[in-house]
mmCIF file of C-alpha atoms in Angstrom:
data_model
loop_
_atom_site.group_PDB
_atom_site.id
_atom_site.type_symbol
_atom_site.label_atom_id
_atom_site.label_comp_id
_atom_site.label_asym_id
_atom_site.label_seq_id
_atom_site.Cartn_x
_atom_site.Cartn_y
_atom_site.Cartn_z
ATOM 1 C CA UNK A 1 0.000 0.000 0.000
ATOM 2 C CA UNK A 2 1.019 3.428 -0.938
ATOM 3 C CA UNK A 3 1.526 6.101 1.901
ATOM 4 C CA UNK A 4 -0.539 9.077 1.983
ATOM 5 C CA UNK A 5 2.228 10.902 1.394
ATOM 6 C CA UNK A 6 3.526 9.527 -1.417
ATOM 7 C CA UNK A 7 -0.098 9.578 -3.380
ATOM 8 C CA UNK A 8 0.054 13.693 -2.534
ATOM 9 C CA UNK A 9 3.350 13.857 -3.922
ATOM 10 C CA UNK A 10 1.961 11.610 -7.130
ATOM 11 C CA UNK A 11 -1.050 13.801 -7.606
ATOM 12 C CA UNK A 12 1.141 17.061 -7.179
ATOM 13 C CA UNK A 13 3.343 15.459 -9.975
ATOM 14 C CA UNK A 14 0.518 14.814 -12.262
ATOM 15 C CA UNK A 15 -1.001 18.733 -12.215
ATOM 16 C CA UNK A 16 2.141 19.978 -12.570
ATOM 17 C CA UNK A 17 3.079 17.677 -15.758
ATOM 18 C CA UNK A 18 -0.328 18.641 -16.842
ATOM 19 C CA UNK A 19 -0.405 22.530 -16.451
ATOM 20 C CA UNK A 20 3.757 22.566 -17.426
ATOM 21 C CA UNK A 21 3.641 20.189 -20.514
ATOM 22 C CA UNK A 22 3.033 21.710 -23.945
ATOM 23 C CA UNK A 23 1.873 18.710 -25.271
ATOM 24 C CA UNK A 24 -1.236 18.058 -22.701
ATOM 25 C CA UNK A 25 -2.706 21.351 -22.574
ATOM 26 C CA UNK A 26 -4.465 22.583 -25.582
ATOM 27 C CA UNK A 27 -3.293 25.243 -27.533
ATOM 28 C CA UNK A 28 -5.552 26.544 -29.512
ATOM 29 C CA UNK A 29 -6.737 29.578 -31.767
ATOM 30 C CA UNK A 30 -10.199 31.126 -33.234
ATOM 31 C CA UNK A 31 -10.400 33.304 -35.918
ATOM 32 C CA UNK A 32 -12.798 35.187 -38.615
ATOM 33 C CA UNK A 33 -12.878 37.403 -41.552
ATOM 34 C CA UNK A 34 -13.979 37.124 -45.361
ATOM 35 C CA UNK A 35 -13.610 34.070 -47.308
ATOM 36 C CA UNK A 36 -15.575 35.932 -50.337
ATOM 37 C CA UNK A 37 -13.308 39.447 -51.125
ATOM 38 C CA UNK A 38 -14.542 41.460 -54.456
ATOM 39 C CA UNK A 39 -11.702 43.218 -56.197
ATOM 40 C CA UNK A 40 -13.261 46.300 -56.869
ATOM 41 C CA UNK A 41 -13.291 48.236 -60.004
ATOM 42 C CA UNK A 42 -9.754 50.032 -60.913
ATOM 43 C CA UNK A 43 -8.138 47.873 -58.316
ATOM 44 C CA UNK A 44 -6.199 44.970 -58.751
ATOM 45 C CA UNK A 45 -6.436 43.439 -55.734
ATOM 46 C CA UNK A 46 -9.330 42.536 -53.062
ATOM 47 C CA UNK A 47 -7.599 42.945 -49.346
ATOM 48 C CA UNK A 48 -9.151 40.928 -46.234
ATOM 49 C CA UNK A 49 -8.298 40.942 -43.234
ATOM 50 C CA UNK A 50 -8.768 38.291 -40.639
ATOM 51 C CA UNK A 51 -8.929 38.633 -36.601
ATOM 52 C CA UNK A 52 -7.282 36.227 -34.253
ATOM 53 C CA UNK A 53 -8.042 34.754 -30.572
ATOM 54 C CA UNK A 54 -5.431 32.510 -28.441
ATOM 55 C CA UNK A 55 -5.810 29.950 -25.804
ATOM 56 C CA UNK A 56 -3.484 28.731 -23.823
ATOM 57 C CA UNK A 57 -0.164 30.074 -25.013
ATOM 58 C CA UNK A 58 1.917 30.722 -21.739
ATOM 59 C CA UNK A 59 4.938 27.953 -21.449
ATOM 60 C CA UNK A 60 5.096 27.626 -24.883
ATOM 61 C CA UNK A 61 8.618 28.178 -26.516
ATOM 62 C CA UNK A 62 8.397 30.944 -29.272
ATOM 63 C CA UNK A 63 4.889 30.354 -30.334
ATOM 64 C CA UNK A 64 4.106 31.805 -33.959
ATOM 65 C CA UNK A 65 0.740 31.747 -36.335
ATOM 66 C CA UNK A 66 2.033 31.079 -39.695
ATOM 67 C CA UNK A 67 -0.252 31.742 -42.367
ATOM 68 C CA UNK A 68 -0.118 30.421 -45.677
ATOM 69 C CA UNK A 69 -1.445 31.583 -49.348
ATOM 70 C CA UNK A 70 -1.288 28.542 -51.764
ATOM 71 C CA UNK A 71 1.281 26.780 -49.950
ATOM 72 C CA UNK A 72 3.363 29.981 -49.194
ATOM 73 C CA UNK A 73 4.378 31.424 -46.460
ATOM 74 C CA UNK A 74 3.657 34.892 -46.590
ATOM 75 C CA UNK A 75 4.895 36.134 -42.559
ATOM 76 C CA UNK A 76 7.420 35.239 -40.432
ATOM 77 C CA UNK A 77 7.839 31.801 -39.749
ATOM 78 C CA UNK A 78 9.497 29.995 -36.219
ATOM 79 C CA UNK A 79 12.142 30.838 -37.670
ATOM 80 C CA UNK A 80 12.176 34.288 -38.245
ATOM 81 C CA UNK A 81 10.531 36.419 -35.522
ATOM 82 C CA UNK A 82 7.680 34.239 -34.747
ATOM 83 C CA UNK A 83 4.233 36.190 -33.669
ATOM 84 C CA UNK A 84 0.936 35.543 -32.574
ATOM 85 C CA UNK A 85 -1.099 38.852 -34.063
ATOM 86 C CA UNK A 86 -4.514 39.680 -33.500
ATOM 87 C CA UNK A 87 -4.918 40.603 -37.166
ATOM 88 C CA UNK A 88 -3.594 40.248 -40.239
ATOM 89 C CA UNK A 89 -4.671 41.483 -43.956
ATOM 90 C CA UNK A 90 -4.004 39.403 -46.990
ATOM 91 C CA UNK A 91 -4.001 41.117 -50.163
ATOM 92 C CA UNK A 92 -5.830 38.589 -53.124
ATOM 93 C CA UNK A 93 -5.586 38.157 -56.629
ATOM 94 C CA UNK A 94 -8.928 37.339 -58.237
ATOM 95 C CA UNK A 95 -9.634 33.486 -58.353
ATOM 96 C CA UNK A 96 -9.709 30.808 -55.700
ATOM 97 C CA UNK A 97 -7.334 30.879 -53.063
ATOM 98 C CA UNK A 98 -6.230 27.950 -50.594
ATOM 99 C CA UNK A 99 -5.589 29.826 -47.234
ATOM 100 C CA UNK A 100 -4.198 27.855 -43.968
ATOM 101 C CA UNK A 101 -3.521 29.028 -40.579
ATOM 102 C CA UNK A 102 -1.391 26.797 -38.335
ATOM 103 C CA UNK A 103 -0.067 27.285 -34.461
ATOM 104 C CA UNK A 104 3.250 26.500 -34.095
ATOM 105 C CA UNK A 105 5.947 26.345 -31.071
ATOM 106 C CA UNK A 106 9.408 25.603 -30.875
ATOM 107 C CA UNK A 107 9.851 22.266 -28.811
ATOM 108 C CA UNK A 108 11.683 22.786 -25.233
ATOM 109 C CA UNK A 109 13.225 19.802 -25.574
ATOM 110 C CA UNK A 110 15.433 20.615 -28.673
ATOM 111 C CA UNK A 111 14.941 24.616 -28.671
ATOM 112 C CA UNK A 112 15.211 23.999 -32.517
ATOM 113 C CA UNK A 113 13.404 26.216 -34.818
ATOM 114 C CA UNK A 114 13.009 23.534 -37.336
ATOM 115 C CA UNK A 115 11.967 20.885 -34.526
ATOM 116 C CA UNK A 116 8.445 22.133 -34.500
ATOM 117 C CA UNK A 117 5.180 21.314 -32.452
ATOM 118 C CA UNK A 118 1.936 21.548 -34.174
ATOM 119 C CA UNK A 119 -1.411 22.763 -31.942
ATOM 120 C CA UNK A 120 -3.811 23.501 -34.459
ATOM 121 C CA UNK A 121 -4.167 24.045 -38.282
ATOM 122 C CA UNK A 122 -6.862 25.570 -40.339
ATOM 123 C CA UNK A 123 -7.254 25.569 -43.835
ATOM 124 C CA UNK A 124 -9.929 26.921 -46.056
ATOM 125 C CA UNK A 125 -10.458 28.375 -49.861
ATOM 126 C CA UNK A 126 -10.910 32.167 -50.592
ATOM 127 C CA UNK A 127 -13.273 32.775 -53.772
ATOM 128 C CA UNK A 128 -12.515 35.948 -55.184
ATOM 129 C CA UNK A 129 -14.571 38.099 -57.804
ATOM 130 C CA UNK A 130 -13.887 41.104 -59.703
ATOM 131 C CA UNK A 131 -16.142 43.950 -61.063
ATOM 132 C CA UNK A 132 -17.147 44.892 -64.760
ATOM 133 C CA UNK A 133 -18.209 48.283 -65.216
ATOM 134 C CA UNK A 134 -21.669 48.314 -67.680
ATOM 135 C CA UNK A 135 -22.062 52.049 -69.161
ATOM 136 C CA UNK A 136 -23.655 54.107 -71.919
ATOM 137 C CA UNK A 137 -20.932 55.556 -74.472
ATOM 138 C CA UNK A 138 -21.992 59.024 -72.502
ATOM 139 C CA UNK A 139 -21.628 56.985 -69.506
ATOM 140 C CA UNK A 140 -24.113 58.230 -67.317
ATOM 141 C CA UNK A 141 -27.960 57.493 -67.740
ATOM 142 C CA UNK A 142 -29.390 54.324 -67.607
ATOM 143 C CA UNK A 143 -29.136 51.193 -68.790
ATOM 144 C CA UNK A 144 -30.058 47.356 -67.877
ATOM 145 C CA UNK A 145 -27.400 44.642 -66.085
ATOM 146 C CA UNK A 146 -28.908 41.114 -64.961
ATOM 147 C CA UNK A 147 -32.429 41.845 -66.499
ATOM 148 C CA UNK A 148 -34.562 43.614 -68.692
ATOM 149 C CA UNK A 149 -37.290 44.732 -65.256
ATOM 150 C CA UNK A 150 -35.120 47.342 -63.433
ATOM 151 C CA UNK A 151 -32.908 49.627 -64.978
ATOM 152 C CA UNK A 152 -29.596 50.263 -63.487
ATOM 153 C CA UNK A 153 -27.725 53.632 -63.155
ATOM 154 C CA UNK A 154 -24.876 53.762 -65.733
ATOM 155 C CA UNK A 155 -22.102 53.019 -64.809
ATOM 156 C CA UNK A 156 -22.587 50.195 -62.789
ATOM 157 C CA UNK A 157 -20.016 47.701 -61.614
ATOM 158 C CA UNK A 158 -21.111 44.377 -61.361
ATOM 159 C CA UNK A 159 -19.723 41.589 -59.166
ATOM 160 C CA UNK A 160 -18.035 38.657 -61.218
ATOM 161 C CA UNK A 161 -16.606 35.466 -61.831
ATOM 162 C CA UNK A 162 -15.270 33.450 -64.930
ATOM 163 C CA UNK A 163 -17.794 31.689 -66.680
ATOM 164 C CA UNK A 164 -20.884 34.233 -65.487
ATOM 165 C CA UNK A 165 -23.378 34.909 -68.230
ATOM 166 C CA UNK A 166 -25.577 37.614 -67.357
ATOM 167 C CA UNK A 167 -27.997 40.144 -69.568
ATOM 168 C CA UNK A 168 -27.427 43.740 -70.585
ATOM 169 C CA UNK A 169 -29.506 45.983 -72.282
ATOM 170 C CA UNK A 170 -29.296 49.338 -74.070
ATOM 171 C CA UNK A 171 -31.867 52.027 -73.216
ATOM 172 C CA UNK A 172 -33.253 54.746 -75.410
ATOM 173 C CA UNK A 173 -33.300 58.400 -73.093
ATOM 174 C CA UNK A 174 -32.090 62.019 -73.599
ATOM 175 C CA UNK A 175 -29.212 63.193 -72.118
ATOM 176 C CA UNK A 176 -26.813 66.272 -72.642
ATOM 177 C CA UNK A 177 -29.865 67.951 -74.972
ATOM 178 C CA UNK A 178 -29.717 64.859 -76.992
ATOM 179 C CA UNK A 179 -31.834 61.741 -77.730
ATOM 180 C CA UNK A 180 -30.232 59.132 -77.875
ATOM 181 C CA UNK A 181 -31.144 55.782 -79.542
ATOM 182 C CA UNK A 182 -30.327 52.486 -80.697
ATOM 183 C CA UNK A 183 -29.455 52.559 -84.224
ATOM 184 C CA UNK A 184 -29.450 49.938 -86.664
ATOM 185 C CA UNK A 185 -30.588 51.522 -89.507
ATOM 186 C CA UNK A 186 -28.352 52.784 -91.836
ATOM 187 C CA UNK A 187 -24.304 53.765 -91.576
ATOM 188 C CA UNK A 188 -22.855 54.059 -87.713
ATOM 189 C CA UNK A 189 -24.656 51.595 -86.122
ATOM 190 C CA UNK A 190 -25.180 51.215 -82.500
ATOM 191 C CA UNK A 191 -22.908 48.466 -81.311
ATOM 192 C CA UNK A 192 -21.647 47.121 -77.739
ATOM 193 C CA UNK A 193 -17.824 47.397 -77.363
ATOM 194 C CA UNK A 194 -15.893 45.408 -74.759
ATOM 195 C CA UNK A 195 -13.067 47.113 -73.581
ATOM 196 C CA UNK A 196 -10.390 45.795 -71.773
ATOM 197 C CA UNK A 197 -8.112 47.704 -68.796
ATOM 198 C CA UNK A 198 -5.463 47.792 -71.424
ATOM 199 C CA UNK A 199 -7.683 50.033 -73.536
ATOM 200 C CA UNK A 200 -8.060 47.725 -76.819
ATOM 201 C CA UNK A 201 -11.659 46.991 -77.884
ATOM 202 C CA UNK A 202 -13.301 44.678 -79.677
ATOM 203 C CA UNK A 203 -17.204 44.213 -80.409
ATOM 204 C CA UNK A 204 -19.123 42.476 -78.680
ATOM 205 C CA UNK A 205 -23.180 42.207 -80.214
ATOM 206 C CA UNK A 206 -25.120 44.784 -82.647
ATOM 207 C CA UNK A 207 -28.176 43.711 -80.523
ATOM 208 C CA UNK A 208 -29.870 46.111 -78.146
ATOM 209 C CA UNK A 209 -29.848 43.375 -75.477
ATOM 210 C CA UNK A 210 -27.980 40.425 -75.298
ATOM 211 C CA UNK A 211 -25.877 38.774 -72.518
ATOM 212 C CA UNK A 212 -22.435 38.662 -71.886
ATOM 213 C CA UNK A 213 -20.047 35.448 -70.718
ATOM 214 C CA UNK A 214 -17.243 36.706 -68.161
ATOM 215 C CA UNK A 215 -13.756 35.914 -69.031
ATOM 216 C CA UNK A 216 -10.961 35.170 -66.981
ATOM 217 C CA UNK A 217 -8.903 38.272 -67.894
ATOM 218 C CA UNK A 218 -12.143 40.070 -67.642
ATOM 219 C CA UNK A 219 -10.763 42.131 -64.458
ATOM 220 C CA UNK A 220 -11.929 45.927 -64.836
ATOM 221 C CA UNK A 221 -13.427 45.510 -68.721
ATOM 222 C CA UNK A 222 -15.876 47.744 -69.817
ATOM 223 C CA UNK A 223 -18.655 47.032 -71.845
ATOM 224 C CA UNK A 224 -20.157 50.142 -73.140
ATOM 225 C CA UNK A 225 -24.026 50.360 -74.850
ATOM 226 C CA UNK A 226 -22.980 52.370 -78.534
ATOM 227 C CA UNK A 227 -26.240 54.255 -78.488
ATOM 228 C CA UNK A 228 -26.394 57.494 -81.136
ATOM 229 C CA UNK A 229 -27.395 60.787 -80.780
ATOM 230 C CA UNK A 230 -30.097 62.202 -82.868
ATOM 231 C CA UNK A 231 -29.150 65.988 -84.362
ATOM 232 C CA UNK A 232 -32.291 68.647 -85.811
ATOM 233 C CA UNK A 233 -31.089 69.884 -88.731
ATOM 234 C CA UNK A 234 -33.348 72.704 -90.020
ATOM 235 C CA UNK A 235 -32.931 73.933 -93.395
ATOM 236 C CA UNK A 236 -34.072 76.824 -95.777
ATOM 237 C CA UNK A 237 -33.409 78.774 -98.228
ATOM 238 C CA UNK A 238 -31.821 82.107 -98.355
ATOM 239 C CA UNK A 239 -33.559 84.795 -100.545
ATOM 240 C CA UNK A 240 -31.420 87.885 -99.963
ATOM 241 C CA UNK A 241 -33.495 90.754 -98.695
ATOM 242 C CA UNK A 242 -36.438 89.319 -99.343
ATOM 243 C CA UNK A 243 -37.495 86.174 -97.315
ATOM 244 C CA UNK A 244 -37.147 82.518 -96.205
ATOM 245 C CA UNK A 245 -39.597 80.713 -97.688
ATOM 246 C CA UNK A 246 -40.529 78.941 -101.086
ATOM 247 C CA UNK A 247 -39.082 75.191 -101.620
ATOM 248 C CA UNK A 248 -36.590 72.673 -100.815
ATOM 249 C CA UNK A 249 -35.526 69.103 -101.288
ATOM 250 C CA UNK A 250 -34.449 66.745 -97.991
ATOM 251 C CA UNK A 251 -33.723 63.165 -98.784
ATOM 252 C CA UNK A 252 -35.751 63.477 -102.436
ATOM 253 C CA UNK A 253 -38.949 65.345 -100.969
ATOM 254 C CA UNK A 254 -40.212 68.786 -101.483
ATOM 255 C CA UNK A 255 -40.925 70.697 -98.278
ATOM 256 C CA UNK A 256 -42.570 73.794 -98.727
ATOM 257 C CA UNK A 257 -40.692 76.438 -95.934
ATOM 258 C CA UNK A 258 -40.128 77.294 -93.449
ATOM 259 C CA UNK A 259 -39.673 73.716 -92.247
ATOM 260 C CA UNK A 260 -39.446 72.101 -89.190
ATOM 261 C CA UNK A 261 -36.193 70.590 -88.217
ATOM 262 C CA UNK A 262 -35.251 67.019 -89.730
ATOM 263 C CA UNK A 263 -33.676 64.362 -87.796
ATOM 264 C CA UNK A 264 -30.612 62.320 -88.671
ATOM 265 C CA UNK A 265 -28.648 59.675 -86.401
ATOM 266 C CA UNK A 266 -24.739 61.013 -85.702
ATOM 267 C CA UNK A 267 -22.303 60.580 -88.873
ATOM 268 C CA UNK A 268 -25.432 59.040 -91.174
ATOM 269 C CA UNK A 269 -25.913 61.215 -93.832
ATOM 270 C CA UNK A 270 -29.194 63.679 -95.067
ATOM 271 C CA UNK A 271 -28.792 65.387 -98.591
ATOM 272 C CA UNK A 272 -30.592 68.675 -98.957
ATOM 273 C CA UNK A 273 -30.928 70.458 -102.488
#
């Protein structure tokens, strides 16, 4: 039979192993922050930053949280200045993203950097999107993105991905004293242009609506609604000292003046004799 004594002195050796190991308590972390980051337009990056909670740290030996972007380490690791932050902002390319978050100490036994002890690890995937910016060539006004129910002030980013196939419209209004339409009647047709950050263009549809399929290199495109504005041209005659009026040919027909102004589309042509 054990003496009292030495079952005290057995007990006292247990709770001290267990509060004094680093391998029987738990270590552990929490964190949050965004796992779905939107690079918005005329940036080139989405940042997001992630906050940070620690249990049970005291006794360890140079604990550090290394995080990792696609299997690289992007801060210091036990190495190098090892730290346990309370934040820390990641700056993302568009794209998925395989994040992971691990606690790390030195073990006492070796006090080797490379001789590691791992408490906890976390891993999870960051989705990022991108914006495309949906105008008028005037930019401002109106125009439709998603559907054909609601119009949408121009410009208007809208949150993407590769492979999203979504609807735009073009809307006839007035703006800047002009009316502006759709034109697909003669020379200078309306047309939607996709241009790219780098500034080349290319066209897209001659249709008033359509829809559009994202692409991956699609980061801050434009794709701009070609509507045209519509000019009054008023002719007449000039009768020197005497008067305005009598006749004139527009397009082939005789008007009798004074006339009322004619409408033509920007750079289509009207023929007056």
């Amino acid at each position: 039979m054990l003496s009292r004594k030495r079952l005290l002195l057995i007990l006292v050796l247990i709770l001290l192993l267990f509060y004094l190991s680093p391998e029987i308590v738990s270590q552990s972390f929490s964190w949050y922050g965004e796992t779905n980051p939107t690079i918005n337009y005329g940036q080139n990056t989405a940042s997001a930053t992630y906050y940070f909670t620690y249990n049970n740290l005291s006794g360890l030996y140079y604990p550090g949280l290394i995080i990792a972007v696609d299997g690289s380490v992007i801060n210091n690791d036990l190495c190098h200045n090892p730290s346990t932050p309370s934040s820390y902002t990641i700056y993302f390319t568009e794209g998925n993203h395989t994040v992971k978050f691990s606690l790390l100490s030195v073990n006492p036994y070796t006090l080797n950097c490379r001789d590691m002890l791992i408490h906890q690890v976390v891993e999870f995937t960051v989705n990022v999107k991108f914006q495309i910016r949906n105008q008028n060539i005037f930019t401002y006004g109106i125009i439709y993105v998603n559907d054909y129910s609601t119009p949408k002030t121009s410009p208007y980013n809208r949150t993407s991905k590769q492979n999203d196939n979504y609807l735009i419209g073009a809307i006839d209004q007035s703006y800047a004293g002009y009316n502006w339409i759709w034109n697909n009647s003669g020379i200078n047709n309306s047309k939607w242009v996709r241009r790219k950050s780098n500034m080349t263009e290319n066209d897209h549809s001659y249709d008033r609506n359509t829809n559009y399929i994202v692409q991956s290199d699609d980061k801050n495109t434009i794709l701009i609604a070609g509507l045209r504005k519509i000019c009054n041209i008023t002719f007449r005659n000039s009768f020197v000292g005497i008067s305005n009026d009598g006749k004139i040919q527009v397009n082939g027909i005789t008007y009798d003046l004074p006339t009322s102004a004619f409408n033509v589309v920007e750079l289509n042509p009207i023929v007056a004799s």
